[in-house]
Amino acid sequence: MTRFALTVEYDGRPFMGWQRQSHGPSVQQTIEDAIHAVTGERTAVHAAGRTDAGVHGLAMRAHVDIEKAIAPFRLMEAINARARPAPVAILDCIEVAGDWHARFSCIRRSYEYRIVNRRAPLTHEAGLAWQVPQPLDATTMAEAAERLVGRHDFTTFRSAHCQADSPVRTLDLLSVERDGDRVIVRAAARSFLHHQVRSMVGCLAYVGMGRWTPDDVGQALAACDRARLALNAPSDGLFFVRADYPAGS
Amino acid sequence: MTRFALTVEYDGRPFMGWQRQSHGPSVQQTIEDAIHAVTGERTAVHAAGRTDAGVHGLAMRAHVDIEKAIAPFRLMEAINARARPAPVAILDCIEVAGDWHARFSCIRRSYEYRIVNRRAPLTHEAGLAWQVPQPLDATTMAEAAERLVGRHDFTTFRSAHCQADSPVRTLDLLSVERDGDRVIVRAAARSFLHHQVRSMVGCLAYVGMGRWTPDDVGQALAACDRARLALNAPSDGLFFVRADYPAGS
């Protein structure tokens, strides 16, 4: 039995999300079915983050245990060949120790949220960004983002379906940068609550539109009340970009 | 009668190209039909470049003459509303002088060609880049590109269907840059021959793979013989990015 760590890119548009679902296609099922076709083994693929329907992965990390003797490069190529035409690609595959766990060993998760700030509809990027027609003030959004960085009770920014034991999380990074008509929000933390990034982005967009002040964001956070949320941003613009693990693991 | 200049973004994947065709959808027809729905007028939309099937536009310039009195902003919004769900978006619309011509007044056209240099298949970018699995040496590609810059007979890099009177063109820019697993080729000239950018990219890719030297590119150019072409790169990776006009026009 060998444990393999995978780096996975996927386009979330056709999927119900990362996690296997009875009612539609998932990234997990696509990879597990490809592995079954290659090895004959039914084995679970565990990811650093179980992204929602429509959320994308640029470099999701995952692991899988395989009995059959197979070189990492061959495994990667075989999964990629079998996954077609589903938009899932294994970018990297390495052998790891049997106690390395894509989810439980992960010490930092990084997301990027892409807003296209213009009146015109999206073309190439439909489903890959959030089109916001009202002009956004990215400088004030960045100021508001600072109110959320640090260790807080993020109940306001947590889905009603969140299964985490505690609403307390430590947000290491929440930045907002404008590049032409793009506004990019970057977030990093050891872990996030369900919908936390999209909920934070929704409130920052409210600030960018001038409907909220940075103080309103601070007050919504302090209220620890989901009813105080301004807006949950759509899944389209959200990308899981990176998972970090302890050095040498 | 007012002449309007349009800036158009489009995803080339579903189209037979810019130009109206009897056998399938085109960008031109999408815009002309939207204008007809808005104004009741059947009028031709002229573009700076008539891109081929599958080629994309980030900021194509075009013009159209309209009898009905309509403000540029309203025209833009109306076209965008009517064009849906086709992936065509008017990013800008201004009134211009009656002698301003999107094609004939254009003094410089700029293209970008996107290569994703990796073994894994494309996901989000399927149809929006050329995936080349063999490692490409971008430094040698850039060296080869310099052999093509300047005024030359580009017969080798010209489609058999090219209708231009002369195969002589002045290539102002042909650059190659690597950014991670991306290799971006940028090209600019007053005008290009049919398939010229894709043919140049195909030969540069041959150099990047080590199958040709920069000298081979120079010799293919000097031969003025289409049979000497290494490869015509696919339309997927080609984007029309900019058209320039004389200042004040």
CSV table of C-alpha atoms in Angstrom, one decimal:
chain,number,residue,atom,x,y,z
A,1,MET,CA,0.0,0.0,0.0
A,2,THR,CA,1.4,3.4,-1.0
A,3,ARG,CA,0.0,6.8,-0.2
A,4,PHE,CA,0.1,9.3,-3.0
A,5,ALA,CA,-0.3,13.1,-2.7
A,6,LEU,CA,-2.0,14.7,-5.6
A,7,THR,CA,-2.1,18.3,-6.8
A,8,VAL,CA,-5.4,18.8,-8.5
A,9,GLU,CA,-6.7,21.6,-10.8
A,10,TYR,CA,-10.4,21.6,-11.6
A,11,ASP,CA,-13.1,23.8,-13.2
A,12,GLY,CA,-16.0,23.8,-10.7
A,13,ARG,CA,-18.7,24.7,-13.2
A,14,PRO,CA,-20.0,21.2,-14.0
A,15,PHE,CA,-19.6,19.8,-10.5
A,16,MET,CA,-21.7,19.6,-7.4
A,17,GLY,CA,-18.5,20.3,-5.5
A,18,TRP,CA,-15.5,18.4,-4.4
A,19,GLN,CA,-17.3,15.8,-2.3
A,20,ARG,CA,-19.0,12.8,-3.8
A,21,GLN,CA,-22.8,13.3,-4.0
A,22,SER,CA,-25.6,10.9,-4.9
A,23,HIS,CA,-27.3,13.6,-7.1
A,24,GLY,CA,-24.6,14.7,-9.4
A,25,PRO,CA,-21.0,14.7,-10.5
A,26,SER,CA,-18.2,15.6,-8.2
A,27,VAL,CA,-14.4,16.1,-8.4
A,28,GLN,CA,-13.9,13.4,-5.9
A,29,GLN,CA,-15.9,10.9,-7.8
A,30,THR,CA,-14.2,11.8,-11.1
A,31,ILE,CA,-10.8,11.0,-9.6
A,32,GLU,CA,-11.9,7.9,-7.7
A,33,ASP,CA,-13.6,6.5,-10.8
A,34,ALA,CA,-10.4,7.2,-12.8
A,35,ILE,CA,-8.3,5.4,-10.2
A,36,HIS,CA,-10.7,2.5,-10.1
A,37,ALA,CA,-10.4,2.2,-13.9
A,38,VAL,CA,-6.6,2.1,-13.6
A,39,THR,CA,-6.1,-0.1,-10.5
A,40,GLY,CA,-9.4,-1.9,-10.0
A,41,GLU,CA,-9.4,-0.5,-6.5
A,42,ARG,CA,-12.2,1.4,-4.9
A,43,THR,CA,-10.5,3.9,-2.7
A,44,ALA,CA,-11.3,7.2,-1.1
A,45,VAL,CA,-9.5,10.4,-2.2
A,46,HIS,CA,-9.2,12.9,0.7
A,47,ALA,CA,-8.8,16.6,-0.1
A,48,ALA,CA,-7.4,19.6,1.9
A,49,GLY,CA,-10.7,21.4,1.3
A,50,ARG,CA,-14.1,20.2,0.3
A,51,THR,CA,-15.1,23.0,-2.0
A,52,ASP,CA,-18.7,23.8,-2.8
A,53,ALA,CA,-20.6,23.5,-6.1
A,54,GLY,CA,-19.2,25.8,-8.7
A,55,VAL,CA,-16.0,26.6,-6.7
A,56,HIS,CA,-12.7,26.0,-8.6
A,57,GLY,CA,-9.4,24.5,-7.7
A,58,LEU,CA,-6.0,25.7,-9.0
A,59,ALA,CA,-3.9,23.5,-6.8
A,60,MET,CA,-6.0,21.5,-4.4
A,61,ARG,CA,-4.0,18.9,-2.5
A,62,ALA,CA,-5.4,15.4,-1.9
A,63,HIS,CA,-4.2,11.9,-1.0
A,64,VAL,CA,-5.1,8.4,-1.9
A,65,ASP,CA,-3.9,4.9,-0.8
A,66,ILE,CA,-3.3,2.4,-3.5
A,67,GLU,CA,-2.4,-1.3,-3.2
A,68,LYS,CA,-1.2,-1.8,-6.8
A,69,ALA,CA,2.4,-1.1,-7.5
A,70,ILE,CA,2.5,2.0,-9.8
A,71,ALA,CA,4.9,4.8,-10.2
A,72,PRO,CA,3.6,8.3,-9.3
A,73,PHE,CA,4.1,9.6,-12.8
A,74,ARG,CA,2.2,6.7,-14.3
A,75,LEU,CA,-0.6,7.1,-11.8
A,76,MET,CA,-0.9,10.8,-12.7
A,77,GLU,CA,-0.9,10.2,-16.4
A,78,ALA,CA,-3.5,7.4,-16.1
A,79,ILE,CA,-5.9,9.5,-14.0
A,80,ASN,CA,-5.6,12.4,-16.4
A,81,ALA,CA,-6.3,10.0,-19.4
A,82,ARG,CA,-9.3,8.5,-17.7
A,83,ALA,CA,-10.8,11.7,-16.2
A,84,ARG,CA,-11.4,13.2,-19.7
A,85,PRO,CA,-13.5,15.0,-20.7
A,86,ALA,CA,-14.2,16.1,-17.1
A,87,PRO,CA,-12.3,19.3,-16.4
A,88,VAL,CA,-10.1,17.7,-13.7
A,89,ALA,CA,-6.3,17.5,-14.1
A,90,ILE,CA,-3.7,16.0,-11.8
A,91,LEU,CA,-0.7,18.5,-12.0
A,92,ASP,CA,1.6,16.6,-9.7
A,93,CYS,CA,1.7,13.2,-7.9
A,94,ILE,CA,4.3,12.1,-5.4
A,95,GLU,CA,4.7,9.3,-2.8
A,96,VAL,CA,4.2,10.4,0.8
A,97,ALA,CA,4.5,8.8,4.2
A,98,GLY,CA,1.5,6.8,5.4
A,99,ASP,CA,0.7,9.4,8.1
A,100,TRP,CA,0.6,12.4,5.7
A,101,HIS,CA,-3.0,13.5,5.5
A,102,ALA,CA,-4.1,16.1,2.9
A,103,ARG,CA,-6.8,17.4,5.2
A,104,PHE,CA,-5.5,16.9,8.8
A,105,SER,CA,-1.8,17.6,8.1
A,106,CYS,CA,-2.7,20.9,6.3
A,107,ILE,CA,-1.6,24.0,8.2
A,108,ARG,CA,-2.7,26.7,5.8
A,109,ARG,CA,-5.3,27.1,3.1
A,110,SER,CA,-5.3,29.9,0.6
A,111,TYR,CA,-8.2,31.1,-1.6
A,112,GLU,CA,-8.5,33.7,-4.3
A,113,TYR,CA,-11.7,35.4,-5.2
A,114,ARG,CA,-12.0,37.1,-8.6
A,115,ILE,CA,-14.4,40.0,-9.2
A,116,VAL,CA,-14.7,41.6,-12.6
A,117,ASN,CA,-15.9,45.1,-11.9
A,118,ARG,CA,-17.7,46.3,-15.1
A,119,ARG,CA,-21.1,46.7,-16.6
A,120,ALA,CA,-20.5,44.3,-19.6
A,121,PRO,CA,-21.3,40.7,-19.1
A,122,LEU,CA,-18.5,38.1,-18.9
A,123,THR,CA,-17.5,36.1,-21.9
A,124,HIS,CA,-14.4,33.8,-21.4
A,125,GLU,CA,-14.8,34.1,-17.7
A,126,ALA,CA,-18.5,33.3,-17.3
A,127,GLY,CA,-18.7,31.1,-14.2
A,128,LEU,CA,-15.0,31.9,-13.4
A,129,ALA,CA,-15.5,35.3,-11.8
A,130,TRP,CA,-18.2,37.5,-10.1
A,131,GLN,CA,-19.3,40.3,-12.4
A,132,VAL,CA,-20.1,43.4,-10.3
A,133,PRO,CA,-21.5,46.3,-12.3
A,134,GLN,CA,-21.4,49.0,-9.6
A,135,PRO,CA,-18.0,50.7,-9.3
A,136,LEU,CA,-16.1,49.2,-6.3
A,137,ASP,CA,-13.7,51.2,-4.2
A,138,ALA,CA,-11.0,48.6,-3.6
A,139,THR,CA,-9.0,50.9,-1.2
A,140,THR,CA,-11.9,51.0,1.2
A,141,MET,CA,-12.6,47.3,0.7
A,142,ALA,CA,-8.9,46.7,1.8
A,143,GLU,CA,-9.4,48.8,4.8
A,144,ALA,CA,-12.5,46.9,5.8
A,145,ALA,CA,-10.7,43.6,5.2
A,146,GLU,CA,-8.3,44.5,8.0
A,147,ARG,CA,-11.1,44.4,10.5
A,148,LEU,CA,-11.5,40.7,9.8
A,149,VAL,CA,-7.9,39.6,10.1
A,150,GLY,CA,-6.9,37.8,13.3
A,151,ARG,CA,-8.6,35.4,15.7
A,152,HIS,CA,-12.4,36.0,15.9
A,153,ASP,CA,-15.7,34.3,16.3
A,154,PHE,CA,-16.8,34.2,12.6
A,155,THR,CA,-20.4,33.2,13.3
A,156,THR,CA,-21.7,36.0,11.1
A,157,PHE,CA,-19.7,34.7,8.2
A,158,ARG,CA,-20.6,31.0,8.6
A,159,SER,CA,-23.2,29.0,6.7
A,160,ALA,CA,-26.1,27.6,8.6
A,161,HIS,CA,-24.9,24.2,7.4
A,162,CYS,CA,-21.4,24.6,8.8
A,163,GLN,CA,-20.4,21.5,10.7
A,164,ALA,CA,-17.3,22.9,12.5
A,165,ASP,CA,-17.3,22.5,16.3
A,166,SER,CA,-16.2,26.1,16.9
A,167,PRO,CA,-17.0,29.3,15.0
A,168,VAL,CA,-13.6,30.7,16.1
A,169,ARG,CA,-10.9,30.9,13.4
A,170,THR,CA,-7.7,32.8,12.9
A,171,LEU,CA,-7.6,34.6,9.6
A,172,ASP,CA,-4.0,35.2,8.6
A,173,LEU,CA,-4.6,37.2,5.4
A,174,LEU,CA,-7.4,39.0,3.8
A,175,SER,CA,-6.2,41.4,1.1
A,176,VAL,CA,-8.0,43.3,-1.7
A,177,GLU,CA,-6.2,44.5,-4.8
A,178,ARG,CA,-7.4,46.2,-8.0
A,179,ASP,CA,-5.8,45.4,-11.4
A,180,GLY,CA,-7.7,47.3,-14.1
A,181,ASP,CA,-11.3,46.1,-14.0
A,182,ARG,CA,-10.4,43.2,-11.8
A,183,VAL,CA,-10.7,43.2,-8.0
A,184,ILE,CA,-8.9,40.3,-6.4
A,185,VAL,CA,-9.5,39.2,-2.8
A,186,ARG,CA,-7.0,36.8,-1.2
A,187,ALA,CA,-7.6,34.9,2.0
A,188,ALA,CA,-5.4,32.5,4.0
A,189,ALA,CA,-6.0,30.7,7.3
A,190,ARG,CA,-5.3,27.3,8.8
A,191,SER,CA,-8.9,26.5,8.2
A,192,PHE,CA,-12.1,28.3,7.2
A,193,LEU,CA,-15.8,27.9,8.2
A,194,HIS,CA,-18.3,26.8,5.5
A,195,HIS,CA,-19.0,29.8,3.2
A,196,GLN,CA,-16.6,32.0,5.2
A,197,VAL,CA,-14.6,33.3,2.2
A,198,ARG,CA,-17.7,34.0,0.1
A,199,SER,CA,-19.5,35.7,3.1
A,200,MET,CA,-16.5,37.9,3.8
A,201,VAL,CA,-16.2,38.8,0.1
A,202,GLY,CA,-19.9,39.6,-0.1
A,203,CYS,CA,-19.5,42.1,2.8
A,204,LEU,CA,-16.4,43.6,1.3
A,205,ALA,CA,-18.3,44.1,-1.9
A,206,TYR,CA,-21.0,46.0,0.0
A,207,VAL,CA,-18.3,48.2,1.3
A,208,GLY,CA,-16.8,48.7,-2.2
A,209,MET,CA,-20.3,49.8,-3.4
A,210,GLY,CA,-20.5,52.3,-0.6
A,211,ARG,CA,-23.5,50.5,1.0
A,212,TRP,CA,-21.5,49.6,4.1
A,213,THR,CA,-18.5,51.3,5.9
A,214,PRO,CA,-15.5,49.4,7.2
A,215,ASP,CA,-17.0,50.0,10.6
A,216,ASP,CA,-20.2,48.1,9.5
A,217,VAL,CA,-18.0,45.1,8.8
A,218,GLY,CA,-16.4,45.3,12.2
A,219,GLN,CA,-19.9,45.5,13.8
A,220,ALA,CA,-21.2,42.6,11.8
A,221,LEU,CA,-18.3,40.5,13.0
A,222,ALA,CA,-18.8,41.6,16.6
A,223,ALA,CA,-22.5,40.7,16.4
A,224,CYS,CA,-21.8,37.0,15.9
A,225,ASP,CA,-25.1,36.8,14.1
A,226,ARG,CA,-25.6,35.3,10.6
A,227,ALA,CA,-28.6,37.6,10.1
A,228,ARG,CA,-26.1,40.5,10.1
A,229,LEU,CA,-24.5,39.2,6.9
A,230,ALA,CA,-24.8,41.7,4.0
A,231,LEU,CA,-24.3,39.2,1.2
A,232,ASN,CA,-22.9,35.8,0.3
A,233,ALA,CA,-20.8,36.2,-2.8
A,234,PRO,CA,-21.5,33.6,-5.6
A,235,SER,CA,-19.4,30.5,-5.9
A,236,ASP,CA,-18.2,31.5,-9.5
A,237,GLY,CA,-15.3,33.7,-8.4
A,238,LEU,CA,-13.8,31.4,-5.7
A,239,PHE,CA,-10.6,29.5,-6.3
A,240,PHE,CA,-8.8,27.2,-3.9
A,241,VAL,CA,-5.2,28.2,-4.8
A,242,ARG,CA,-2.9,26.5,-2.3
A,243,ALA,CA,-2.5,24.2,0.7
A,244,ASP,CA,0.6,24.3,2.9
A,245,TYR,CA,2.0,21.5,5.1
A,246,PRO,CA,4.8,21.4,7.7
A,247,ALA,CA,8.2,21.4,6.1
A,248,GLY,CA,9.6,18.0,5.5
A,249,SER,CA,6.2,16.3,5.8
B,1,MET,CA,-26.7,58.8,-39.1
B,2,THR,CA,-24.1,58.3,-36.4
B,3,ARG,CA,-21.0,56.2,-36.5
B,4,PHE,CA,-20.2,54.4,-33.3
B,5,ALA,CA,-16.9,52.7,-32.4
B,6,LEU,CA,-17.2,49.6,-30.3
B,7,THR,CA,-14.7,47.7,-28.2
B,8,VAL,CA,-15.7,44.1,-28.2
B,9,GLU,CA,-14.7,41.1,-26.0
B,10,TYR,CA,-15.6,37.6,-27.2
B,11,ASP,CA,-15.0,34.0,-26.5
B,12,GLY,CA,-14.3,32.4,-29.9
B,13,ARG,CA,-15.2,28.9,-28.9
B,14,PRO,CA,-18.8,28.8,-30.2
B,15,PHE,CA,-18.2,30.9,-33.3
B,16,MET,CA,-17.2,30.2,-36.9
B,17,GLY,CA,-15.1,33.4,-36.5
B,18,TRP,CA,-15.7,37.1,-36.5
B,19,GLN,CA,-17.2,37.2,-40.0
B,20,ARG,CA,-20.8,36.4,-40.8
B,21,GLN,CA,-21.1,32.9,-42.3
B,22,SER,CA,-24.0,31.0,-43.8
B,23,HIS,CA,-23.1,27.8,-42.0
B,24,GLY,CA,-22.8,28.8,-38.4
B,25,PRO,CA,-22.8,31.6,-35.7
B,26,SER,CA,-20.3,34.4,-35.9
B,27,VAL,CA,-19.4,37.4,-33.7
B,28,GLN,CA,-20.4,39.8,-36.4
B,29,GLN,CA,-23.9,38.3,-36.8
B,30,THR,CA,-24.4,38.2,-33.0
B,31,ILE,CA,-23.8,42.0,-32.8
B,32,GLU,CA,-25.6,42.8,-36.0
B,33,ASP,CA,-28.7,40.9,-34.8
B,34,ALA,CA,-28.6,42.6,-31.4
B,35,ILE,CA,-28.5,46.0,-33.1
B,36,HIS,CA,-31.4,45.0,-35.4
B,37,ALA,CA,-33.4,44.0,-32.4
B,38,VAL,CA,-32.7,47.4,-30.8
B,39,THR,CA,-33.0,49.8,-33.7
B,40,GLY,CA,-34.8,47.8,-36.4
B,41,GLU,CA,-31.9,48.6,-38.7
B,42,ARG,CA,-29.9,46.0,-40.7
B,43,THR,CA,-26.4,47.4,-40.7
B,44,ALA,CA,-22.9,46.0,-41.1
B,45,VAL,CA,-20.4,45.9,-38.3
B,46,HIS,CA,-16.8,46.3,-39.5
B,47,ALA,CA,-14.0,45.1,-37.3
B,48,ALA,CA,-10.2,45.9,-37.1
B,49,GLY,CA,-9.5,42.2,-37.7
B,50,ARG,CA,-11.7,39.3,-39.0
B,51,THR,CA,-10.5,36.6,-36.6
B,52,ASP,CA,-10.8,32.9,-37.5
B,53,ALA,CA,-13.0,30.2,-35.9
B,54,GLY,CA,-12.0,29.6,-32.3
B,55,VAL,CA,-9.9,32.8,-32.0
B,56,HIS,CA,-10.8,35.1,-29.2
B,57,GLY,CA,-11.1,38.9,-28.8
B,58,LEU,CA,-10.2,40.8,-25.6
B,59,ALA,CA,-10.6,44.3,-27.1
B,60,MET,CA,-11.5,44.0,-30.8
B,61,ARG,CA,-12.4,47.4,-32.3
B,62,ALA,CA,-15.4,47.7,-34.7
B,63,HIS,CA,-17.7,50.4,-36.0
B,64,VAL,CA,-21.3,50.6,-37.1
B,65,ASP,CA,-23.5,53.3,-38.6
B,66,ILE,CA,-27.0,53.8,-37.0
B,67,GLU,CA,-29.8,56.0,-38.1
B,68,LYS,CA,-31.9,55.9,-34.9
B,69,ALA,CA,-31.0,58.5,-32.3
B,70,ILE,CA,-29.4,56.6,-29.4
B,71,ALA,CA,-26.8,57.5,-26.8
B,72,PRO,CA,-23.6,55.4,-26.9
B,73,PHE,CA,-24.1,54.1,-23.4
B,74,ARG,CA,-27.7,53.0,-24.2
B,75,LEU,CA,-26.5,51.3,-27.4
B,76,MET,CA,-23.8,49.4,-25.5
B,77,GLU,CA,-26.2,48.3,-22.8
B,78,ALA,CA,-28.9,47.3,-25.4
B,79,ILE,CA,-26.4,45.2,-27.5
B,80,ASN,CA,-25.1,43.5,-24.3
B,81,ALA,CA,-28.7,42.6,-23.2
B,82,ARG,CA,-29.7,41.3,-26.6
B,83,ALA,CA,-26.5,39.3,-27.3
B,84,ARG,CA,-26.9,37.0,-24.3
B,85,PRO,CA,-26.3,34.2,-23.9
B,86,ALA,CA,-23.7,34.4,-26.7
B,87,PRO,CA,-20.3,35.2,-25.2
B,88,VAL,CA,-19.9,38.6,-26.8
B,89,ALA,CA,-19.7,41.8,-24.7
B,90,ILE,CA,-19.4,45.4,-25.7
B,91,LEU,CA,-16.9,46.9,-23.3
B,92,ASP,CA,-17.0,50.5,-24.7
B,93,CYS,CA,-19.0,52.5,-27.2
B,94,ILE,CA,-18.3,56.0,-28.4
B,95,GLU,CA,-19.4,58.3,-31.2
B,96,VAL,CA,-16.7,58.8,-33.9
B,97,ALA,CA,-16.4,60.8,-37.0
B,98,GLY,CA,-18.0,59.5,-40.2
B,99,ASP,CA,-14.6,58.8,-41.8
B,100,TRP,CA,-13.2,56.7,-38.9
B,101,HIS,CA,-13.0,53.1,-40.0
B,102,ALA,CA,-12.3,50.3,-37.6
B,103,ARG,CA,-10.4,48.4,-40.3
B,104,PHE,CA,-8.9,51.0,-42.7
B,105,SER,CA,-8.0,53.6,-40.0
B,106,CYS,CA,-6.2,51.0,-37.8
B,107,ILE,CA,-2.4,51.5,-37.7
B,108,ARG,CA,-1.4,48.6,-35.4
B,109,ARG,CA,-2.9,45.3,-34.4
B,110,SER,CA,-1.7,43.3,-31.4
B,111,TYR,CA,-2.2,39.7,-30.6
B,112,GLU,CA,-1.3,37.4,-27.7
B,113,TYR,CA,-0.9,33.7,-28.0
B,114,ARG,CA,-1.2,31.6,-24.8
B,115,ILE,CA,0.6,28.3,-24.4
B,116,VAL,CA,0.2,26.2,-21.3
B,117,ASN,CA,3.4,24.1,-21.2
B,118,ARG,CA,2.6,21.0,-19.1
B,119,ARG,CA,1.6,17.4,-19.4
B,120,ALA,CA,-1.7,17.7,-17.6
B,121,PRO,CA,-4.8,18.6,-19.8
B,122,LEU,CA,-6.4,22.0,-19.5
B,123,THR,CA,-9.5,22.5,-17.3
B,124,HIS,CA,-10.7,26.1,-17.0
B,125,GLU,CA,-8.7,27.1,-20.0
B,126,ALA,CA,-9.7,24.3,-22.4
B,127,GLY,CA,-10.1,26.1,-25.8
B,128,LEU,CA,-8.5,29.2,-24.4
B,129,ALA,CA,-4.8,28.1,-24.6
B,130,TRP,CA,-2.6,25.6,-26.5
B,131,GLN,CA,-1.5,22.8,-24.2
B,132,VAL,CA,2.0,21.7,-25.2
B,133,PRO,CA,3.3,18.7,-23.2
B,134,GLN,CA,6.9,18.8,-24.4
B,135,PRO,CA,9.1,21.2,-22.3
B,136,LEU,CA,9.6,24.4,-24.2
B,137,ASP,CA,12.8,26.5,-24.1
B,138,ALA,CA,11.3,30.0,-24.1
B,139,THR,CA,14.7,31.7,-24.2
B,140,THR,CA,15.6,30.0,-27.5
B,141,MET,CA,12.1,30.7,-28.8
B,142,ALA,CA,12.6,34.4,-28.0
B,143,GLU,CA,15.9,34.3,-29.9
B,144,ALA,CA,14.2,32.7,-32.9
B,145,ALA,CA,11.4,35.3,-32.8
B,146,GLU,CA,13.9,38.1,-33.4
B,147,ARG,CA,14.6,36.5,-36.9
B,148,LEU,CA,11.0,37.4,-37.9
B,149,VAL,CA,10.8,40.9,-36.7
B,150,GLY,CA,11.0,43.6,-39.4
B,151,ARG,CA,9.9,43.9,-43.0
B,152,HIS,CA,9.8,40.5,-44.8
B,153,ASP,CA,8.0,38.5,-47.4
B,154,PHE,CA,6.0,36.2,-45.0
B,155,THR,CA,4.8,33.8,-47.7
B,156,THR,CA,6.0,30.8,-45.6
B,157,PHE,CA,3.7,32.0,-42.7
B,158,ARG,CA,0.6,32.7,-44.9
B,159,SER,CA,-2.4,30.5,-45.3
B,160,ALA,CA,-3.2,29.3,-48.8
B,161,HIS,CA,-6.5,31.1,-48.4
B,162,CYS,CA,-4.9,34.5,-47.7
B,163,GLN,CA,-6.4,37.2,-49.9
B,164,ALA,CA,-3.9,39.9,-49.3
B,165,ASP,CA,-2.3,41.5,-52.4
B,166,SER,CA,1.2,41.3,-51.0
B,167,PRO,CA,2.9,38.8,-48.8
B,168,VAL,CA,5.2,41.6,-47.4
B,169,ARG,CA,4.5,42.7,-43.9
B,170,THR,CA,6.4,44.7,-41.3
B,171,LEU,CA,6.4,42.8,-38.0
B,172,ASP,CA,7.0,45.4,-35.2
B,173,LEU,CA,7.0,43.0,-32.2
B,174,LEU,CA,7.3,39.3,-31.7
B,175,SER,CA,8.2,38.4,-28.1
B,176,VAL,CA,8.2,35.2,-26.0
B,177,GLU,CA,8.0,35.2,-22.2
B,178,ARG,CA,7.7,32.4,-19.7
B,179,ASP,CA,5.6,32.8,-16.5
B,180,GLY,CA,5.6,29.5,-14.6
B,181,ASP,CA,4.0,26.9,-16.9
B,182,ARG,CA,2.7,29.6,-19.3
B,183,VAL,CA,4.6,30.7,-22.4
B,184,ILE,CA,3.1,33.9,-23.9
B,185,VAL,CA,3.9,35.1,-27.4
B,186,ARG,CA,3.0,38.7,-28.3
B,187,ALA,CA,2.9,40.0,-31.8
B,188,ALA,CA,2.2,43.5,-33.2
B,189,ALA,CA,2.1,44.9,-36.7
B,190,ARG,CA,0.1,47.3,-38.9
B,191,SER,CA,-1.5,44.2,-40.4
B,192,PHE,CA,-1.0,40.5,-40.6
B,193,LEU,CA,-1.5,37.9,-43.3
B,194,HIS,CA,-4.1,35.2,-42.8
B,195,HIS,CA,-2.8,32.6,-40.2
B,196,GLN,CA,0.5,34.6,-39.8
B,197,VAL,CA,0.5,34.7,-36.0
B,198,ARG,CA,-0.5,31.0,-35.6
B,199,SER,CA,2.1,30.0,-38.2
B,200,MET,CA,4.9,32.0,-36.5
B,201,VAL,CA,3.8,30.5,-33.1
B,202,GLY,CA,3.9,27.0,-34.5
B,203,CYS,CA,7.5,27.5,-35.7
B,204,LEU,CA,8.6,29.0,-32.5
B,205,ALA,CA,7.1,26.0,-30.6
B,206,TYR,CA,9.2,23.7,-32.9
B,207,VAL,CA,12.2,25.7,-31.7
B,208,GLY,CA,11.1,25.5,-28.1
B,209,MET,CA,10.9,21.7,-28.4
B,210,GLY,CA,14.4,21.5,-29.9
B,211,ARG,CA,13.2,20.2,-33.2
B,212,TRP,CA,14.2,23.4,-35.0
B,213,THR,CA,17.0,26.0,-34.3
B,214,PRO,CA,16.5,29.7,-34.6
B,215,ASP,CA,18.5,29.5,-37.9
B,216,ASP,CA,15.8,27.1,-39.2
B,217,VAL,CA,13.2,29.8,-38.6
B,218,GLY,CA,15.3,32.3,-40.5
B,219,GLN,CA,15.7,29.8,-43.4
B,220,ALA,CA,12.0,29.0,-43.5
B,221,LEU,CA,11.3,32.7,-43.7
B,222,ALA,CA,13.9,33.2,-46.5
B,223,ALA,CA,12.5,30.3,-48.5
B,224,CYS,CA,9.1,32.1,-49.0
B,225,ASP,CA,7.5,28.7,-49.3
B,226,ARG,CA,4.5,27.6,-47.4
B,227,ALA,CA,5.7,24.0,-47.6
B,228,ARG,CA,8.6,24.9,-45.3
B,229,LEU,CA,6.2,25.8,-42.4
B,230,ALA,CA,6.8,23.5,-39.4
B,231,LEU,CA,3.4,23.8,-37.8
B,232,ASN,CA,0.3,26.0,-37.7
B,233,ALA,CA,-0.6,26.5,-34.0
B,234,PRO,CA,-4.2,25.9,-33.1
B,235,SER,CA,-6.7,28.7,-32.9
B,236,ASP,CA,-7.4,28.1,-29.2
B,237,GLY,CA,-4.5,30.1,-27.8
B,238,LEU,CA,-4.9,33.2,-30.0
B,239,PHE,CA,-6.4,36.5,-28.6
B,240,PHE,CA,-6.8,39.7,-30.5
B,241,VAL,CA,-5.8,42.1,-27.7
B,242,ARG,CA,-5.6,45.6,-29.1
B,243,ALA,CA,-6.1,47.9,-32.2
B,244,ASP,CA,-4.4,51.3,-32.4
B,245,TYR,CA,-5.5,54.3,-34.4
B,246,PRO,CA,-3.8,57.7,-35.1
B,247,ALA,CA,-4.0,60.0,-32.2
B,248,GLY,CA,-7.1,62.3,-32.3
B,249,SER,CA,-8.9,60.0,-34.8
